[in-house]
Amino acid sequence: MLLKFALQEFIEDREFQNLSETTLTSYKDTFKQFEEFCTSKEIVNVNDVTTNTIKSYINHCRKLGNNTTSTNSKLRRLKALFNHLVNEEVIKTNPASKLSSSKEDIKIEVFSDNQVKQMLNYYRRIKKREKSFFAYRDYTIIVVLLSTGLRQTELTHLKWANIDFNYYTLKVFGKSRKIETIPLTEKLVKELASYKVYCEQTFGKDNLNDYVFTNRQNKPLSANAVQNVFKRLSKIMNFKDVRLSSHTFRHTFCQRCIQSGMSTFAVQKLMRHSSISTTERYAAMWGNDLAEQNDKYNPLNNLEV
């Protein structure tokens, strides 16, 4: 079977399984790059793909600047592809089966309090000038991410109907399309209520989009549009030690929760981690911070012993 047809068949199978659009896109992007790489090596038949072919592809991705997390993700997708082809009896063995993921250097970036203040102050300043819509929208995006730890896809799918302004809760459509409810602080509810009034004044109350975050044409923001928001802000802020992205806001939310002394169980629920072991890894990363908190709040501090 031609490689291009094998890739197409796999995508159609995953569409039939009703995978999320985000997951499908990640498969498509990897397969497009892999097919182009194979074509450059004059490999067009799926039976001609060897373990060395996949190794060379992963090394090629590294040379392009892909980090270990990215190359491991691409390897997982290729393993899934060839497992499918084995099950369909297109090939006899999976050429990726003996390849192991590379060890990842775990470094979780978070924003400092000063960096957060710089970003919010920047939007406050330009809100008063000509770009008020973009400034108010992007300011609200940051406030929501900082206060909830939402994932980027959860942010772009956020609708006004998901927000309960009376009971201070938010329905989140997270991974695996599970619906989960998380609490909101009174401060965030007030910010969202004010932003909603602003959107009604900008677009008209009868024309308010179902989605919370839109572009100037009142159409829902795409994931790519959110990424562009942070790319523009990154050039302005010029932070040297941290990447400006929605995921960094999520990590910052998680770190602040852990540093505040919140229980691991509570952090897991707020972050919507499927396993508490994921939350525990985050807690372990910020062990030094927890030690500082312990030194500050330990019960023995106020006792004569």
Short mmCIF file of C-alpha atoms in Angstrom, two decimals:
data_model
loop_
_atom_site.label_atom_id
_atom_site.label_comp_id
_atom_site.label_asym_id
_atom_site.label_seq_id
_atom_site.Cartn_x
_atom_site.Cartn_y
_atom_site.Cartn_z
CA MET A 1 0.00 0.00 0.00
CA LEU A 2 1.20 3.50 -0.79
CA LEU A 3 2.17 5.44 2.32
CA LYS A 4 -0.14 8.34 1.48
CA PHE A 5 -3.14 5.97 1.31
CA ALA A 6 -2.14 4.27 4.57
CA LEU A 7 -2.01 7.64 6.32
CA GLN A 8 -5.39 8.62 4.91
CA GLU A 9 -6.93 5.31 5.99
CA PHE A 10 -5.65 5.78 9.54
CA ILE A 11 -7.11 9.30 9.76
CA GLU A 12 -10.47 8.06 8.49
CA ASP A 13 -10.41 5.30 11.12
CA ARG A 14 -9.75 7.86 13.88
CA GLU A 15 -12.50 10.10 12.54
CA PHE A 16 -14.84 7.12 12.74
CA GLN A 17 -13.75 6.67 16.38
CA ASN A 18 -14.86 10.29 16.91
CA LEU A 19 -11.54 11.62 18.16
CA SER A 20 -11.42 15.33 18.95
CA GLU A 21 -10.50 17.77 16.20
CA THR A 22 -7.39 18.77 18.15
CA THR A 23 -6.14 15.16 18.25
CA LEU A 24 -6.90 14.64 14.57
CA THR A 25 -5.02 17.80 13.67
CA SER A 26 -1.95 16.65 15.60
CA TYR A 27 -2.01 13.34 13.68
CA LYS A 28 -2.42 15.10 10.34
CA ASP A 29 0.44 17.52 10.99
CA THR A 30 2.83 14.73 12.00
CA PHE A 31 1.85 12.49 9.08
CA LYS A 32 2.21 15.30 6.55
CA GLN A 33 5.74 15.98 7.73
CA PHE A 34 6.57 12.25 7.87
CA GLU A 35 5.28 11.68 4.34
CA GLU A 36 7.34 14.60 3.02
CA PHE A 37 10.42 13.20 4.76
CA CYS A 38 9.85 9.72 3.30
CA THR A 39 9.29 11.15 -0.19
CA SER A 40 12.62 12.96 0.05
CA LYS A 41 14.19 9.54 0.75
CA GLU A 42 12.26 8.01 -2.21
CA ILE A 43 10.11 5.93 0.16
CA VAL A 44 6.53 5.84 -1.10
CA ASN A 45 5.35 2.36 -0.08
CA VAL A 46 4.42 1.69 3.55
CA ASN A 47 6.20 -1.69 3.44
CA ASP A 48 9.49 0.10 2.75
CA VAL A 49 9.37 2.08 6.00
CA THR A 50 11.93 0.60 8.40
CA THR A 51 12.99 1.25 11.97
CA ASN A 52 15.93 3.24 10.61
CA THR A 53 13.53 5.34 8.52
CA ILE A 54 11.67 6.38 11.66
CA LYS A 55 14.92 6.98 13.58
CA SER A 56 16.14 9.24 10.77
CA TYR A 57 12.83 11.10 10.78
CA ILE A 58 13.01 11.73 14.55
CA ASN A 59 16.60 12.98 14.20
CA HIS A 60 15.46 15.18 11.32
CA CYS A 61 12.79 16.72 13.59
CA ARG A 62 15.40 17.39 16.28
CA LYS A 63 17.59 19.23 13.77
CA LEU A 64 14.57 21.36 12.90
CA GLY A 65 14.44 22.43 16.55
CA ASN A 66 11.78 20.07 17.93
CA ASN A 67 12.29 19.45 21.65
CA THR A 68 12.18 16.01 23.28
CA THR A 69 8.51 16.32 24.21
CA SER A 70 7.58 17.04 20.58
CA THR A 71 9.63 14.18 19.12
CA ASN A 72 8.24 11.75 21.70
CA SER A 73 4.71 12.79 20.72
CA LYS A 74 5.48 12.23 17.04
CA LEU A 75 6.92 8.81 17.80
CA ARG A 76 3.74 7.85 19.71
CA ARG A 77 1.61 8.87 16.73
CA LEU A 78 3.73 6.82 14.33
CA LYS A 79 3.52 3.81 16.65
CA ALA A 80 -0.27 4.15 16.64
CA LEU A 81 -0.27 4.35 12.85
CA PHE A 82 1.80 1.21 12.33
CA ASN A 83 -0.08 -0.71 15.04
CA HIS A 84 -3.25 0.03 13.09
CA LEU A 85 -1.64 -1.21 9.86
CA VAL A 86 -0.54 -4.42 11.58
CA ASN A 87 -4.08 -4.98 12.88
CA GLU A 88 -5.43 -4.40 9.38
CA GLU A 89 -2.83 -6.90 8.04
CA VAL A 90 -1.35 -4.30 5.72
CA ILE A 91 2.11 -4.94 7.23
CA LYS A 92 3.42 -7.79 9.37
CA THR A 93 5.38 -5.91 12.03
CA ASN A 94 5.46 -2.43 13.46
CA PRO A 95 8.80 -0.78 12.51
CA ALA A 96 8.43 1.65 15.42
CA SER A 97 7.71 -0.94 18.11
CA LYS A 98 11.31 -1.28 19.32
CA LEU A 99 11.94 2.46 19.51
CA SER A 100 11.72 3.96 23.00
CA SER A 101 10.80 7.52 23.90
CA SER A 102 13.72 9.76 24.80
CA LYS A 103 14.16 10.90 28.37
CA GLU A 104 12.67 14.35 28.81
CA ASP A 105 14.29 17.12 30.79
CA ILE A 106 11.38 18.24 32.93
CA LYS A 107 11.38 22.02 33.23
CA ILE A 108 8.08 23.67 33.96
CA GLU A 109 8.05 27.38 33.21
CA VAL A 110 5.89 29.73 35.27
CA PHE A 111 5.41 33.48 35.38
CA SER A 112 6.66 35.56 38.28
CA ASP A 113 4.26 37.95 40.01
CA ASN A 114 6.15 40.85 38.44
CA GLN A 115 5.73 39.42 34.93
CA VAL A 116 2.00 38.97 35.46
CA LYS A 117 1.72 42.58 36.64
CA GLN A 118 3.64 43.80 33.59
CA MET A 119 1.26 42.04 31.20
CA LEU A 120 -1.90 43.26 32.93
CA ASN A 121 -0.58 46.81 33.27
CA TYR A 122 0.27 46.87 29.56
CA TYR A 123 -3.34 46.03 28.62
CA ARG A 124 -4.72 48.49 31.17
CA ARG A 125 -2.70 51.27 29.54
CA ILE A 126 -3.73 50.56 25.94
CA LYS A 127 -7.37 49.91 26.93
CA LYS A 128 -7.68 53.67 27.27
CA ARG A 129 -6.41 54.24 23.74
CA GLU A 130 -7.43 53.21 20.24
CA LYS A 131 -7.24 49.39 20.55
CA SER A 132 -9.75 49.06 23.35
CA PHE A 133 -11.50 45.89 22.08
CA PHE A 134 -8.31 43.86 21.65
CA ALA A 135 -6.88 45.18 24.90
CA TYR A 136 -9.99 44.37 26.94
CA ARG A 137 -10.40 40.94 25.33
CA ASP A 138 -6.74 39.93 25.76
CA TYR A 139 -6.69 41.31 29.31
CA THR A 140 -9.73 39.17 30.15
CA ILE A 141 -8.14 36.09 28.52
CA ILE A 142 -5.12 36.44 30.84
CA VAL A 143 -7.31 36.95 33.91
CA VAL A 144 -9.37 33.84 33.06
CA LEU A 145 -6.30 31.69 32.46
CA LEU A 146 -4.62 32.86 35.66
CA SER A 147 -7.72 32.27 37.75
CA THR A 148 -8.82 28.90 36.32
CA GLY A 149 -5.85 27.15 34.68
CA LEU A 150 -7.96 26.43 31.58
CA ARG A 151 -6.33 24.68 28.64
CA GLN A 152 -6.18 26.59 25.37
CA THR A 153 -8.92 24.49 23.74
CA GLU A 154 -11.10 24.91 26.83
CA LEU A 155 -10.63 28.67 26.56
CA THR A 156 -11.59 28.85 22.88
CA HIS A 157 -14.66 26.64 23.48
CA LEU A 158 -15.83 28.68 26.46
CA LYS A 159 -19.41 29.93 26.07
CA TRP A 160 -21.41 32.43 28.11
CA ALA A 161 -23.90 29.65 28.84
CA ASN A 162 -21.11 27.73 30.60
CA ILE A 163 -20.74 30.48 33.21
CA ASP A 164 -23.11 30.55 36.16
CA PHE A 165 -22.96 34.13 37.39
CA ASN A 166 -25.23 33.37 40.35
CA TYR A 167 -23.46 30.34 41.78
CA TYR A 168 -19.93 31.24 40.64
CA THR A 169 -19.23 28.08 38.66
CA LEU A 170 -17.97 27.22 35.21
CA LYS A 171 -18.70 24.16 33.06
CA VAL A 172 -15.54 23.05 31.27
CA PHE A 173 -15.42 20.76 28.25
CA GLY A 174 -12.02 19.24 28.89
CA LYS A 175 -9.98 16.33 27.59
CA SER A 176 -11.93 13.35 26.25
CA ARG A 177 -14.82 15.81 25.99
CA LYS A 178 -15.77 15.34 29.60
CA ILE A 179 -17.95 18.04 31.15
CA GLU A 180 -16.62 19.17 34.52
CA THR A 181 -17.70 21.98 36.82
CA ILE A 182 -15.15 24.17 38.58
CA PRO A 183 -15.68 27.03 41.04
CA LEU A 184 -14.97 30.65 40.15
CA THR A 185 -13.84 33.39 42.48
CA GLU A 186 -16.10 36.39 43.04
CA LYS A 187 -13.38 38.61 41.55
CA LEU A 188 -13.30 36.64 38.29
CA VAL A 189 -17.10 36.57 38.04
CA LYS A 190 -17.16 40.37 38.31
CA GLU A 191 -14.47 40.66 35.61
CA LEU A 192 -16.44 38.38 33.27
CA ALA A 193 -19.71 40.20 33.96
CA SER A 194 -18.08 43.54 33.08
CA TYR A 195 -16.55 42.04 29.93
CA LYS A 196 -19.94 40.66 28.89
CA VAL A 197 -21.51 44.12 29.21
CA TYR A 198 -18.66 45.54 27.11
CA CYS A 199 -19.23 42.91 24.38
CA GLU A 200 -22.98 43.66 24.38
CA GLN A 201 -22.22 47.35 23.92
CA THR A 202 -19.66 46.62 21.19
CA PHE A 203 -21.66 44.15 19.09
CA GLY A 204 -25.21 44.76 20.29
CA LYS A 205 -27.05 42.79 22.95
CA ASP A 206 -28.98 40.78 20.36
CA ASN A 207 -25.77 39.97 18.47
CA LEU A 208 -23.74 38.71 21.43
CA ASN A 209 -21.85 35.62 20.29
CA ASP A 210 -22.39 32.37 22.19
CA TYR A 211 -18.62 32.19 22.64
CA VAL A 212 -16.94 34.37 25.24
CA PHE A 213 -13.86 35.26 23.20
CA THR A 214 -14.26 36.47 19.62
CA ASN A 215 -12.38 38.51 17.05
CA ARG A 216 -13.35 42.02 15.93
CA GLN A 217 -15.78 40.48 13.41
CA ASN A 218 -17.59 38.78 16.32
CA LYS A 219 -16.47 35.28 15.28
CA PRO A 220 -15.09 32.75 17.82
CA LEU A 221 -11.33 32.85 18.37
CA SER A 222 -9.44 29.87 16.98
CA ALA A 223 -6.55 28.21 18.81
CA ASN A 224 -4.21 29.77 16.26
CA ALA A 225 -5.63 33.22 16.99
CA VAL A 226 -4.97 32.79 20.72
CA GLN A 227 -1.40 31.71 19.96
CA ASN A 228 -0.97 34.86 17.86
CA VAL A 229 -2.20 36.98 20.78
CA PHE A 230 0.61 35.60 22.92
CA LYS A 231 3.19 35.89 20.11
CA ARG A 232 2.44 39.60 19.82
CA LEU A 233 2.52 40.06 23.58
CA SER A 234 5.77 38.10 23.81
CA LYS A 235 7.53 40.55 21.48
CA ILE A 236 6.32 43.46 23.58
CA MET A 237 7.16 41.94 26.98
CA ASN A 238 10.44 40.36 25.82
CA PHE A 239 10.64 37.98 28.78
CA LYS A 240 13.98 36.16 28.64
CA ASP A 241 13.37 33.23 30.97
CA VAL A 242 9.85 32.05 30.18
CA ARG A 243 7.73 31.23 27.13
CA LEU A 244 4.59 33.28 26.83
CA SER A 245 1.80 30.79 26.11
CA SER A 246 -1.55 29.65 27.47
CA HIS A 247 0.10 26.54 28.92
CA THR A 248 2.52 28.68 30.94
CA PHE A 249 -0.50 30.40 32.51
CA ARG A 250 -1.88 26.94 33.35
CA HIS A 251 1.39 25.95 35.00
CA THR A 252 1.45 29.25 36.90
CA PHE A 253 -2.06 28.60 38.22
CA CYS A 254 -1.01 25.12 39.34
CA GLN A 255 2.15 26.37 41.03
CA ARG A 256 0.33 29.10 42.94
CA CYS A 257 -2.27 26.59 44.17
CA ILE A 258 0.44 24.23 45.43
CA GLN A 259 2.47 27.03 47.01
CA SER A 260 -0.60 28.30 48.84
CA GLY A 261 -0.85 24.98 50.68
CA MET A 262 -3.85 23.67 48.78
CA SER A 263 -4.29 19.90 49.06
CA THR A 264 -3.08 17.73 46.18
CA PHE A 265 -6.62 16.40 45.80
CA ALA A 266 -8.04 19.91 45.44
CA VAL A 267 -5.34 20.88 42.91
CA GLN A 268 -6.11 17.73 40.90
CA LYS A 269 -9.80 18.66 40.73
CA LEU A 270 -9.12 22.25 39.71
CA MET A 271 -6.54 21.22 37.09
CA ARG A 272 -8.79 18.35 35.97
CA HIS A 273 -5.92 15.89 35.88
CA SER A 274 -7.20 12.39 35.08
CA SER A 275 -4.71 10.91 37.56
CA ILE A 276 -3.54 12.32 40.87
CA SER A 277 -0.03 11.07 40.04
CA THR A 278 0.21 13.89 37.48
CA THR A 279 -0.59 16.43 40.20
CA GLU A 280 1.92 14.80 42.53
CA ARG A 281 4.67 15.24 39.93
CA TYR A 282 3.93 18.96 39.82
CA ALA A 283 4.05 19.10 43.62
CA ALA A 284 7.42 17.33 43.60
CA MET A 285 8.85 19.81 41.08
CA TRP A 286 8.12 22.71 43.39
CA GLY A 287 9.38 20.90 46.48
CA ASN A 288 11.77 23.73 47.33
CA ASP A 289 8.89 26.17 47.25
CA LEU A 290 6.93 23.90 49.57
CA ALA A 291 9.92 23.77 51.89
CA GLU A 292 9.90 27.56 52.04
CA GLN A 293 6.20 27.52 52.85
CA ASN A 294 6.84 24.98 55.58
CA ASP A 295 9.59 27.13 57.10
CA LYS A 296 7.20 30.08 57.11
CA TYR A 297 4.04 28.42 58.44
CA ASN A 298 5.23 25.43 60.47
CA PRO A 299 3.28 25.08 63.78
CA LEU A 300 6.53 24.89 65.77
CA ASN A 301 7.38 28.45 64.81
CA ASN A 302 5.07 29.81 67.50
CA LEU A 303 5.82 27.24 70.17
CA GLU A 304 8.49 27.17 72.84
CA VAL A 305 10.24 23.79 72.53
#
